[in-house]
Coordinates of C-alpha atoms in Angstrom, one line a residue:
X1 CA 78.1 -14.6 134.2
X2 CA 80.2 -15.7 137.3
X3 CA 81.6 -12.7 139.3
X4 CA 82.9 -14.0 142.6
X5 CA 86.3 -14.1 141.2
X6 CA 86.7 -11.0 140.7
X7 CA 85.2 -9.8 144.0
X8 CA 87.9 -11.8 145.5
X9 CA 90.1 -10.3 142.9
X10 CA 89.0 -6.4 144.6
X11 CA 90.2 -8.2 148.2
X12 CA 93.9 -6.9 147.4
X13 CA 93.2 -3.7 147.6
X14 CA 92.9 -3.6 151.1
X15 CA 95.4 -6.4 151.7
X16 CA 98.5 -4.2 151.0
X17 CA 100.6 -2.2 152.6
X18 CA 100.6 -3.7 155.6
X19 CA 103.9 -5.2 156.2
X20 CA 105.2 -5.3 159.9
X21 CA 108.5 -6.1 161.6
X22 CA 107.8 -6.7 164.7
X23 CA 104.3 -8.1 165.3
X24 CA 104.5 -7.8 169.1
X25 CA 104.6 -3.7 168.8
X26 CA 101.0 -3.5 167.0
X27 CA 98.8 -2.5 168.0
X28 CA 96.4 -5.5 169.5
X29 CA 93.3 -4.3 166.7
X30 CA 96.2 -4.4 164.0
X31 CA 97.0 -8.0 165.2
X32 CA 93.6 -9.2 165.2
X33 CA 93.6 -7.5 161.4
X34 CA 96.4 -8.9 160.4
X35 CA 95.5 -12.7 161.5
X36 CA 92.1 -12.1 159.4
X37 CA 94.3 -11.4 156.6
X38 CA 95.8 -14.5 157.2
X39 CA 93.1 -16.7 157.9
X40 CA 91.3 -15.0 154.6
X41 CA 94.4 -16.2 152.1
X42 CA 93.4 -19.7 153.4
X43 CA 89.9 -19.0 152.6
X44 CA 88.7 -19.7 156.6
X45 CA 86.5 -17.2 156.2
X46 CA 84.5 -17.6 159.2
X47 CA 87.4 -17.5 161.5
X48 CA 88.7 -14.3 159.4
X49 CA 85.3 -12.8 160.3
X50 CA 86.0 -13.4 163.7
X51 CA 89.5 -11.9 164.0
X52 CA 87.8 -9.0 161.9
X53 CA 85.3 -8.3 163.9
X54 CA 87.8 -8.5 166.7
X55 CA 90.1 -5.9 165.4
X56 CA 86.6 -3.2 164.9
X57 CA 85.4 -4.0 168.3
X58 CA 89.1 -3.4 169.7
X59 CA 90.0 0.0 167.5
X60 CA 89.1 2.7 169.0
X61 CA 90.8 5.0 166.9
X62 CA 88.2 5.1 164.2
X63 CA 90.4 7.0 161.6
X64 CA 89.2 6.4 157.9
X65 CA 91.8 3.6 157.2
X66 CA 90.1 1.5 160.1
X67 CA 87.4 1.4 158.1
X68 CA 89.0 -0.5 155.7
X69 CA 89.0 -3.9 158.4
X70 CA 84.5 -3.5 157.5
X71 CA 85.7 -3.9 154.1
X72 CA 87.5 -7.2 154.4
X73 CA 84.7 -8.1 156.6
X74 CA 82.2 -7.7 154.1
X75 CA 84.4 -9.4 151.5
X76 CA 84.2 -12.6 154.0
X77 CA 80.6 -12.6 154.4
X78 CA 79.9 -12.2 150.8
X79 CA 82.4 -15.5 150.4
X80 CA 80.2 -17.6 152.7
X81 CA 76.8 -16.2 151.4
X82 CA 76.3 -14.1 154.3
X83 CA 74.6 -10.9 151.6
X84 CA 73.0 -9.4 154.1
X85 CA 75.9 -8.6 156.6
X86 CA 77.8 -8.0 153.7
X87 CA 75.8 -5.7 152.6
X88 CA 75.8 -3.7 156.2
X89 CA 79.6 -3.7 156.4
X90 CA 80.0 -2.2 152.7
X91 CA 77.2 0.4 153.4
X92 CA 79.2 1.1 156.9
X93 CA 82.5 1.4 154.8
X94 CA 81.4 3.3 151.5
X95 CA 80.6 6.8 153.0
X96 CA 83.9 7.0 153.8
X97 CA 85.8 5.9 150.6
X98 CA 82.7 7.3 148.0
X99 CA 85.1 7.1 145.5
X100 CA 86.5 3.7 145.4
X101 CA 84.9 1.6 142.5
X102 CA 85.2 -1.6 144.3
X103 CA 83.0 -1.2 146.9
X104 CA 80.0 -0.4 144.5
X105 CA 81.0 -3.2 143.0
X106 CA 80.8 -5.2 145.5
X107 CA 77.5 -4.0 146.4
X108 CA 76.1 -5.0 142.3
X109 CA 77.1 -8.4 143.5
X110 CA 75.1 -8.4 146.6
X111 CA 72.2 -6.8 145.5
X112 CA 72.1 -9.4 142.3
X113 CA 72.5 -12.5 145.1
X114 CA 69.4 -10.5 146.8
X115 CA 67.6 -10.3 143.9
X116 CA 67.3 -6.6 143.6
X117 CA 68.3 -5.5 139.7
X118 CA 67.1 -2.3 139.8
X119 CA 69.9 -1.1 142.9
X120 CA 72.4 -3.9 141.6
X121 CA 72.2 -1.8 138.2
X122 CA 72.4 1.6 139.9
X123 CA 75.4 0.6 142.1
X124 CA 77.1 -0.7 138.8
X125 CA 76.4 2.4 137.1
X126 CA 77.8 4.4 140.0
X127 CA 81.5 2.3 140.1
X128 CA 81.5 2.5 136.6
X129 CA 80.9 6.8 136.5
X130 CA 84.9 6.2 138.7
X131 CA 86.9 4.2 136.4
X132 CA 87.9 4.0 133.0
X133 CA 85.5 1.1 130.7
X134 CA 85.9 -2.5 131.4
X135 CA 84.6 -4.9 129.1
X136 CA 83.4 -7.3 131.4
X137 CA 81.6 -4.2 133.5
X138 CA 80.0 -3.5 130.3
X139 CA 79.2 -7.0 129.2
X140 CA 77.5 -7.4 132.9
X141 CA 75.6 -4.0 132.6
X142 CA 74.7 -4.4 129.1
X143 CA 73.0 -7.8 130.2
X144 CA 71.3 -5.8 133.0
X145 CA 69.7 -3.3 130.4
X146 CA 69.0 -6.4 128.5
X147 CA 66.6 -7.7 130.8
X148 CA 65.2 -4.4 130.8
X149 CA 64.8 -4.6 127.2
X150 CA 66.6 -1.4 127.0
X151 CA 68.2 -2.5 123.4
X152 CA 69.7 0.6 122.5
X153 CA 71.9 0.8 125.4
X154 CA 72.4 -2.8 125.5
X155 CA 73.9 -2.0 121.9
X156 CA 76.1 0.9 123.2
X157 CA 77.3 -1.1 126.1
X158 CA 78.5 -4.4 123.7
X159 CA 79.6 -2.3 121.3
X160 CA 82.1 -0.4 123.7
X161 CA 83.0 -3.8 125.0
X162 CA 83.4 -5.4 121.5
X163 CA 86.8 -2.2 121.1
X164 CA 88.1 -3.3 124.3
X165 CA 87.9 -7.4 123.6
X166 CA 85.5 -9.6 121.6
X167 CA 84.2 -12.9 122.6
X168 CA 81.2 -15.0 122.5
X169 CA 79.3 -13.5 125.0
X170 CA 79.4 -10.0 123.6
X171 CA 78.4 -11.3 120.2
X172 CA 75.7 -13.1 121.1
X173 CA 74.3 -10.0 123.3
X174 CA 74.8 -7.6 120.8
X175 CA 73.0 -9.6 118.6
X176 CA 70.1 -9.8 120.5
X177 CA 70.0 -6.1 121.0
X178 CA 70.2 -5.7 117.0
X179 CA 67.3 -8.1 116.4
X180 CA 64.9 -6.1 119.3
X181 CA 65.8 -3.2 117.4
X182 CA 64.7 -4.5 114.2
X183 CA 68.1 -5.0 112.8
X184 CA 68.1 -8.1 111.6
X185 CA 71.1 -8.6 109.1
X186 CA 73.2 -7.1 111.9
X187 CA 71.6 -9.6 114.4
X188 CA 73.0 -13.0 112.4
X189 CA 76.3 -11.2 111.8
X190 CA 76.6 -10.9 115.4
X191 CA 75.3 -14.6 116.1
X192 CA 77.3 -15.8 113.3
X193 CA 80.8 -13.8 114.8
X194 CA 79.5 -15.1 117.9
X195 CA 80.4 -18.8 116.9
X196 CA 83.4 -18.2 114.9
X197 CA 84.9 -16.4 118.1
X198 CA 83.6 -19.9 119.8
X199 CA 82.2 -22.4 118.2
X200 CA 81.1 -24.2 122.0
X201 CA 79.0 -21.3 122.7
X202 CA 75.4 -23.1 122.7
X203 CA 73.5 -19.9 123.2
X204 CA 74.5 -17.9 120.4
X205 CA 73.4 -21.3 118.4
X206 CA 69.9 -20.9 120.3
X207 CA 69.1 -17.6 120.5
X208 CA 69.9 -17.7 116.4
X209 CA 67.7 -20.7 116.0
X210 CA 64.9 -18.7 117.7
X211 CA 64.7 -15.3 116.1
X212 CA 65.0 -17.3 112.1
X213 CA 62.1 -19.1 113.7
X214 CA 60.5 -15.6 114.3
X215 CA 61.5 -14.7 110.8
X216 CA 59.9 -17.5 109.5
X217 CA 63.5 -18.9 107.7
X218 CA 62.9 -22.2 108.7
X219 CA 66.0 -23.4 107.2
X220 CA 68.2 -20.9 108.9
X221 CA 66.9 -21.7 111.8
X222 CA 67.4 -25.7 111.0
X223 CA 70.8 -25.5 110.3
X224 CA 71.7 -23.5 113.7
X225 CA 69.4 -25.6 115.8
X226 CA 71.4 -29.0 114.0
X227 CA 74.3 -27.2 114.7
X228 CA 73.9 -27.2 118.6
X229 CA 72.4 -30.4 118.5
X230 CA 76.2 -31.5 117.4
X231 CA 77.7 -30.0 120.8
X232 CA 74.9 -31.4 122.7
X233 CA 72.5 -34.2 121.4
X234 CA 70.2 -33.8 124.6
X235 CA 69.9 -30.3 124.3
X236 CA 66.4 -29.7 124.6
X237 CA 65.7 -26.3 123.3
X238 CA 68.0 -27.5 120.1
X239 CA 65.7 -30.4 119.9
X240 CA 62.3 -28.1 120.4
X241 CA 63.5 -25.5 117.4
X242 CA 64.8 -28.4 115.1
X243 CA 61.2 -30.3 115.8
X244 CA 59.6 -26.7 114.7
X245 CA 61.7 -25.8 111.9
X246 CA 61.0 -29.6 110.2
X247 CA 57.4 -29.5 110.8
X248 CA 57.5 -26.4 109.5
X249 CA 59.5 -27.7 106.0
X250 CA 56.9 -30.5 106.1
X251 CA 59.2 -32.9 107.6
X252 CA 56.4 -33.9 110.0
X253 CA 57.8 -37.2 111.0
X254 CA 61.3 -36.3 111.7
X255 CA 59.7 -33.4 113.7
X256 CA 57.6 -35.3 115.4
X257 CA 60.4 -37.3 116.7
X258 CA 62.4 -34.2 118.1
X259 CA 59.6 -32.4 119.6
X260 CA 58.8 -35.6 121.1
X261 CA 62.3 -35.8 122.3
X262 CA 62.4 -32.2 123.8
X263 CA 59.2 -32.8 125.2
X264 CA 60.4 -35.8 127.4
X265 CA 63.6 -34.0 128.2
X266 CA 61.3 -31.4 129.8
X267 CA 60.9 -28.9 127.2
X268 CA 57.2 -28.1 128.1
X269 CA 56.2 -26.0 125.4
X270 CA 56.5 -29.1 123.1
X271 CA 53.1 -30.2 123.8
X272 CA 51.3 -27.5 122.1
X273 CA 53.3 -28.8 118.9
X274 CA 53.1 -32.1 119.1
X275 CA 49.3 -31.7 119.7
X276 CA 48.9 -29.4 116.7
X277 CA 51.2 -31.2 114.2
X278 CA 52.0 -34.8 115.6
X279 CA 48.0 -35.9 116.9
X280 CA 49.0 -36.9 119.9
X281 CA 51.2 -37.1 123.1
X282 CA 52.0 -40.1 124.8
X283 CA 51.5 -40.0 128.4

């Protein structure tokens, strides 16, 4: 899932209200502010980190709306990769707004880019405890508890977000979550709603492929590997499950040739196949 758009998105709530009329009677922090605002809009984020941190260092008031300028700070940091201080300018800022969503939001987002799920998951629960349910909040949690393999509130979560919009992505989740939880039918209704809803999707294609291949329904999971393999001929994994399933239905040549195939296109796990069923792999 790609999120920076909607941290940028969370940006406007600190960009309002701030009209002036005569820019020479603010206040010289507010200036400073104001020209980060500006030089923000034209993404120069490294000069709006400047003017930021010029506007903190000159305030001396230190009322809770200054806090506000660390905010959009942070925001800037986060857009040039800088996690760490954007991290230090949201945990500066939070204490003094608690109850503003977007800041713990903004905090899931650096804590996934540090590669720490476990507080990226407890900030996201926290932002979402303050506003009503958002589908793609639920879609990104419900991924998190995924992971996890927490299936039962991987279910609760796609299903909530299936009321509030349905796509793909939720399908294909959901289904997974049904087929941990031994819920098979459900599962390929899910997958198979997930590629009505969009029939570019390759994962739901894959993930489908794979669990008929856990089944054992080699056919089933055929026809969705041959499926994918008609959005993308070079798909690997396609190639790997379609090689399987045919060696499988004792279509050992055929299978031979896509297992060979995935193998070359870097699907390691070939080998083991090709070993077993196909005598030998060339080097």
């Amino acid at each position: 899932m790609e999120h920076k758009g909607l941290v940028i998105f969370f940006l406007t709530w600190v960009l309002s209200g701030f009209a002036v009329t005569a820019f020479s009677q603010v206040p010289k922090w507010k200036q400073a502010e104001i020209q980060g605002d500006t030089l923000y809009k034209r993404q120069e984020f490294k000069d709006a980190i400047r003017s930021y941190t010029r506007a903190i260092e000159l305030n001396q008031t230190k009322d809770k709306d200054s806090y506000r300028t660390v905010y959009k700070r942070a925001i800037c940091y986060y857009s040039i990769g800088d996690y760490k201080n954007a991290l230090k300018d949201v945990e500066t800022f939070e204490p003094q707004f608690p109850n503003v969503p977007q800041a713990k939001i903004l905090k899931s987002f650096l804590y996934r880019e540090l590669g720490d799920d476990e507080k990226q998951l407890e900030s996201l629960e926290a932002a979402m405890e303050l506003q009503p349910p958002d589908a793609e909040l639920l879609k990104w949690r419900g991924l998190l508890y995924l992971q996890k393999d927490n299936y039962v509130k991987t279910k609760a979560d796609m299903l909530l977000a299936r009321q509030l919009q349905d796509d793909s992505e939720i399908e294909t989740y959901l289904g997974m979550s049904y087929y941990n939880l031994d819920q098979h039918d459900s599962a390929f209704v899910s997958f198979n709603k997930a590629i009505e809803l969009d029939a570019t999707y390759a994962p739901s294609y894959l993930y489908a492929s794979s669990m008929a291949l856990e089944e054992g329904n080699f056919k089933l999971a055929l026809e969705y590997a041959s499926l994918n393999l008609r959005l993308d001929s070079q798909s690997k994994e396609a190639l790997f499950y379609k090689g399987i399933a045919l060696v499988e239905l004792d279509k050992k040549d055929e299978g031979c040739r896509c297992l060979n195939r995935a193998f070359y296109l870097g699907m390691d796990e070939a080998s083991g196949y090709l070993t077993e069923y196909c005598f030998e792999v060339d080097n």
